[in-house]
GROMACS .gro file of C-alpha atoms in nm:
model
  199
    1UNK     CA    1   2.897  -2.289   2.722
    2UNK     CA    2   3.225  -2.357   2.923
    3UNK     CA    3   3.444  -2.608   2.883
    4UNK     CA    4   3.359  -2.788   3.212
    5UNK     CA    5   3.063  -3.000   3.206
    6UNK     CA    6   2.973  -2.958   3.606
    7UNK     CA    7   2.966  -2.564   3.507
    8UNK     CA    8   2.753  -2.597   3.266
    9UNK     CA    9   2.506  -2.856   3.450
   10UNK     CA   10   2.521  -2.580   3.720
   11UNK     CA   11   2.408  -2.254   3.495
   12UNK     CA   12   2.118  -2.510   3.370
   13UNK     CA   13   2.054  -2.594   3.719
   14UNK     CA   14   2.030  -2.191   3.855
   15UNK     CA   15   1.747  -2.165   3.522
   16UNK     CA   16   1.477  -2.389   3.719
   17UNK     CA   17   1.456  -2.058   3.926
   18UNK     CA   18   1.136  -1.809   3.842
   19UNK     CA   19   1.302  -1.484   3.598
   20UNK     CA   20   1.637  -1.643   3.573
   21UNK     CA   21   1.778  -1.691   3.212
   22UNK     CA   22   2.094  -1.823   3.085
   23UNK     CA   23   2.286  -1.492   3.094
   24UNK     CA   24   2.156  -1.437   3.492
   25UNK     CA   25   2.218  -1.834   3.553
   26UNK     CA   26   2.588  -1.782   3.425
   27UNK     CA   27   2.644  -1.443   3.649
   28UNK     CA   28   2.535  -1.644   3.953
   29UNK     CA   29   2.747  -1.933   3.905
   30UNK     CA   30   3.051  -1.726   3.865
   31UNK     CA   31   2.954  -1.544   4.169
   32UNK     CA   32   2.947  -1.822   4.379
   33UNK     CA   33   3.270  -1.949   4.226
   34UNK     CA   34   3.432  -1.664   4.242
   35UNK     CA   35   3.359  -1.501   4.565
   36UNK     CA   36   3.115  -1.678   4.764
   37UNK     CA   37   3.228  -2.027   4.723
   38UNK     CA   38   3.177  -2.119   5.157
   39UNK     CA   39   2.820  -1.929   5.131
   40UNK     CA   40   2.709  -2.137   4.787
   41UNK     CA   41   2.792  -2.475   5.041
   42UNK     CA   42   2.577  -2.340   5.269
   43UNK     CA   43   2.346  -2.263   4.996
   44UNK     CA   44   2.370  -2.631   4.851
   45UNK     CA   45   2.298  -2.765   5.222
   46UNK     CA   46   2.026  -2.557   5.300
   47UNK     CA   47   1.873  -2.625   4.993
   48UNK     CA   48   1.926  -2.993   5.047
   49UNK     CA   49   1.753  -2.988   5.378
   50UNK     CA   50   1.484  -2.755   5.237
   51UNK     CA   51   1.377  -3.014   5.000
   52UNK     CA   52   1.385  -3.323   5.193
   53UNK     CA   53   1.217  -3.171   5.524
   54UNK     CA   54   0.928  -2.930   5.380
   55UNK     CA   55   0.652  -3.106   5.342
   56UNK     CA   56   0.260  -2.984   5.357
   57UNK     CA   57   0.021  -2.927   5.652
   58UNK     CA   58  -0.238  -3.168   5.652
   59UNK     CA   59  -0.483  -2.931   5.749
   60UNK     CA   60  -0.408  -2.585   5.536
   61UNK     CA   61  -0.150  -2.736   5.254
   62UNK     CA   62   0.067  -2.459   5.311
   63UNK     CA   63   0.460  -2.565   5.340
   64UNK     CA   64   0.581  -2.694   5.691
   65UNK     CA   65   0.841  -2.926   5.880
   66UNK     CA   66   0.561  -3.083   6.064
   67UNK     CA   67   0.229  -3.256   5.966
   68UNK     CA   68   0.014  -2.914   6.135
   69UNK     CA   69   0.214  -2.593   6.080
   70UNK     CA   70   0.222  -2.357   6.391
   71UNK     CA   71  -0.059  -2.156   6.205
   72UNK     CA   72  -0.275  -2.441   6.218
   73UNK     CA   73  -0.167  -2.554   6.510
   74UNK     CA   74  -0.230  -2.207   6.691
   75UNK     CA   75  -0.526  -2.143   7.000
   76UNK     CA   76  -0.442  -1.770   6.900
   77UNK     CA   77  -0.634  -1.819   6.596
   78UNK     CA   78  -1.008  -1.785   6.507
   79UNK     CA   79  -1.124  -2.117   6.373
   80UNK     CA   80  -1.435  -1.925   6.269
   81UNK     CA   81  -1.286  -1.765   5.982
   82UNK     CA   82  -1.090  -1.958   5.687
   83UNK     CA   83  -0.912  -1.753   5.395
   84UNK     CA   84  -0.848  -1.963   5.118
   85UNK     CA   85  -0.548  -1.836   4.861
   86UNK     CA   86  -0.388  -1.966   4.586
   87UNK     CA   87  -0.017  -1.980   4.730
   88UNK     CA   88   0.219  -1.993   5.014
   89UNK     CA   89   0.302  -1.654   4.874
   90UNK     CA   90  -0.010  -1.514   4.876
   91UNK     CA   91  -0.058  -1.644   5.312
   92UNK     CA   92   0.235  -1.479   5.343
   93UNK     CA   93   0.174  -1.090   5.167
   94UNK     CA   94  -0.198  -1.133   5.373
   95UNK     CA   95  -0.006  -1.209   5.671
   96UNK     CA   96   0.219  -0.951   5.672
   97UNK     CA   97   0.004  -0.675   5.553
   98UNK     CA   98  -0.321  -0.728   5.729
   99UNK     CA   99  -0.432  -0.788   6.096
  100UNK     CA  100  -0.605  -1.138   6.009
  101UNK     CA  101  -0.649  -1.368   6.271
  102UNK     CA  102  -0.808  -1.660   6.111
  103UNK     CA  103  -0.690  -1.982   5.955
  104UNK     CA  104  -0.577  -2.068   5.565
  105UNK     CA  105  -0.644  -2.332   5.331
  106UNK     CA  106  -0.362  -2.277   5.056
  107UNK     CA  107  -0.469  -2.442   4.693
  108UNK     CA  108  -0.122  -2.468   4.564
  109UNK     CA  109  -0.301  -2.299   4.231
  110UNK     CA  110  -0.623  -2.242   4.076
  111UNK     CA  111  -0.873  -2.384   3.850
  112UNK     CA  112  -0.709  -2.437   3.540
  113UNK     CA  113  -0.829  -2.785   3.305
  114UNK     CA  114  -0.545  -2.657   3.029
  115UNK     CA  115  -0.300  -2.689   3.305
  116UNK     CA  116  -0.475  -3.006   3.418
  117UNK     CA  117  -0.542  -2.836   3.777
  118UNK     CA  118  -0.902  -2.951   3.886
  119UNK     CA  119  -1.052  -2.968   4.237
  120UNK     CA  120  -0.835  -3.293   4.298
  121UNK     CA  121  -0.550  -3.092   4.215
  122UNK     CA  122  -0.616  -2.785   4.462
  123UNK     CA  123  -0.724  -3.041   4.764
  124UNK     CA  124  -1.068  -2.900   4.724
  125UNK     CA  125  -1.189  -3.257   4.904
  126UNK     CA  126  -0.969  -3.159   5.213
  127UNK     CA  127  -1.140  -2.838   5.211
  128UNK     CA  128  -1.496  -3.024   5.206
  129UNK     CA  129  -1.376  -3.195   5.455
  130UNK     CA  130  -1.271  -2.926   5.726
  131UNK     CA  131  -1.584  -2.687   5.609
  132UNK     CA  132  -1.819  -2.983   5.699
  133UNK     CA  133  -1.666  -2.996   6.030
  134UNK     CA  134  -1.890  -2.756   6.144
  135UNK     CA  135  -1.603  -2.474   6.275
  136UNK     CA  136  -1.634  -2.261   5.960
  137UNK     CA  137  -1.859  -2.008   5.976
  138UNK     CA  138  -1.699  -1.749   5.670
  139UNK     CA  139  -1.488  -1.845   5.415
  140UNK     CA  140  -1.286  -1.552   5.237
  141UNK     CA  141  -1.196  -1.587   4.873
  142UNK     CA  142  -0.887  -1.454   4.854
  143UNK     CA  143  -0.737  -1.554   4.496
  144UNK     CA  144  -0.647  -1.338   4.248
  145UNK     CA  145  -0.849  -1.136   4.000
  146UNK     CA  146  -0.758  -1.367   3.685
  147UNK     CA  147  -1.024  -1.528   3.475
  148UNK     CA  148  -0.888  -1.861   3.671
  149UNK     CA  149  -0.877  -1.701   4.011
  150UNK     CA  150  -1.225  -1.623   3.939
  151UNK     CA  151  -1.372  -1.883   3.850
  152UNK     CA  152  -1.188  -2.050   4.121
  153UNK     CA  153  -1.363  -1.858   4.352
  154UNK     CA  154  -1.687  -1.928   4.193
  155UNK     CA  155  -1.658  -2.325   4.268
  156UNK     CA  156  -1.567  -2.236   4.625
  157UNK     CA  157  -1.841  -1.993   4.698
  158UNK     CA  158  -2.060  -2.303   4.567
  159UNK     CA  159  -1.892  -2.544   4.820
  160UNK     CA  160  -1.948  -2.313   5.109
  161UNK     CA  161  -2.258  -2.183   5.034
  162UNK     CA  162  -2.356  -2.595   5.010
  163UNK     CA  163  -2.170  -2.658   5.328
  164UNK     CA  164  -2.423  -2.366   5.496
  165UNK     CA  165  -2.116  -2.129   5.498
  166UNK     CA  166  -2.133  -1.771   5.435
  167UNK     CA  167  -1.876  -1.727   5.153
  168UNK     CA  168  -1.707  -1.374   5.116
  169UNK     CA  169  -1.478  -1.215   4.847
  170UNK     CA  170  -1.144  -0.982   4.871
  171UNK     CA  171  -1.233  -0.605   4.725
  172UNK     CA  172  -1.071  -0.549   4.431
  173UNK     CA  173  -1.101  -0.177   4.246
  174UNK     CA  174  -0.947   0.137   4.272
  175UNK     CA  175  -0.602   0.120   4.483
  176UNK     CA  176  -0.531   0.346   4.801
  177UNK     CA  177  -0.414   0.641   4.736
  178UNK     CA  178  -0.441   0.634   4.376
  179UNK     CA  179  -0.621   0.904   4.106
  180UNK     CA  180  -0.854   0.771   3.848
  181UNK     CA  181  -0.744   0.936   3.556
  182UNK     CA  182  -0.386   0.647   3.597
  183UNK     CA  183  -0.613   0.331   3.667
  184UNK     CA  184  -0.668   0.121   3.403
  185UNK     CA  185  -1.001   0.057   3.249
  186UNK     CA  186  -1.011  -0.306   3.379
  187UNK     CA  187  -0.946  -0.231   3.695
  188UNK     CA  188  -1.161   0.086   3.702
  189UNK     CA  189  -1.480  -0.093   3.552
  190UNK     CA  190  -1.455  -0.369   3.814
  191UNK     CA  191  -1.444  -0.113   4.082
  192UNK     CA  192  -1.736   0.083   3.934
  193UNK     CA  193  -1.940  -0.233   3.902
  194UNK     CA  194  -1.883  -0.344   4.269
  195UNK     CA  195  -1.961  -0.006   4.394
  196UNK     CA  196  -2.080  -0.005   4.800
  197UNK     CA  197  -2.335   0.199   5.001
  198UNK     CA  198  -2.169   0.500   5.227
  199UNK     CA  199  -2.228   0.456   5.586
   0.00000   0.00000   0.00000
């Protein structure tokens, strides 16, 4: 603790941030104090703006400036296809590593009653509400391979299969490129059980 109160509500300020402690919440206010005092303005506006101005799409709930995000609001895409995830982060590693073409619907989450996250909580009623409009014709599952992405994936493969909407789910197993004697047995006992014919 220093003996200026602003310092201190700054280090507690720099620990809302994911895998930041005290210690690395101290480090980075004396960096910015120290050396980077016209960049941490520029951090403090930014950050300002950020939160003020990003709001959600109303159609995918993924973070935009607008009420449709240029995603959503792109004749590039394939309104056939909808790949629902569990975070912006998620839209953006399956965007940058795949060729997808098709649209999102981000949850902000997953299933999770301890957390108090239920369907009302993950906007599954918006996603009712776009499957029944009759564009969907495949909905990938695309959240991870917890015990809560998968059972979130179960409720959503009921809602399309009652919408008359051929649900789909990411592969999940043995990784590219790597030997089976390093994976572990979770991984490799999914992968065995999901097995696929040659062709």
């Amino acid at each position: 603790m220093s003996s200026s109160p602003l310092l201190n509500e700054l280090i507690e300020a720099l620990r809302c941030l994911p895998g930041v402690g005290g210690k690395s919440a101290q480090r980075m206010a004396f960096h910015l104090l120290e050396r980077e005092r016209e960049r941490g303005l520029k951090l403090a506006d930014v950050l300002q703006q950020a939160m003020q101005k990003i709001g959600h799409c109303t159609r995918c709930r993924n973070f935009s400036e607008t009420p449709v995000c240029a995603l959503c609001a792109s004749s590039s895409r394939d309104r056939q296809v909808l790949c629902v995830v569990e975070s912006p982060t998620d839209l953006a590693a399956i965007e940058q590593a795949t060729g997808f073409r098709g649209q999102y619907f981000v949850l902000m989450g997953r299933l999770s009653p301890l957390d108090g996250l239920g369907p009302e909580e993950l906007g599954l009623g918006l996603l009712s509400e776009r499957l029944a409009e009759g564009e969907v014709e495949e909905l990938i599952l695309a959240t991870n391979p917890t015990v809560e992405g998968e059972a979130t994936a179960h409720y959503l493969a009921q809602l399309a299969r009652a919408a008359g909407i051929r649900p789909t789910r990411l592969a999940h197993g043995v990784p590219l490129g790597g030997e089976l004697e390093y994976v572990d047995r979770g991984t490799l006992a999914h992968a065995f059980g999901s097995r696929q014919s040659v062709e």
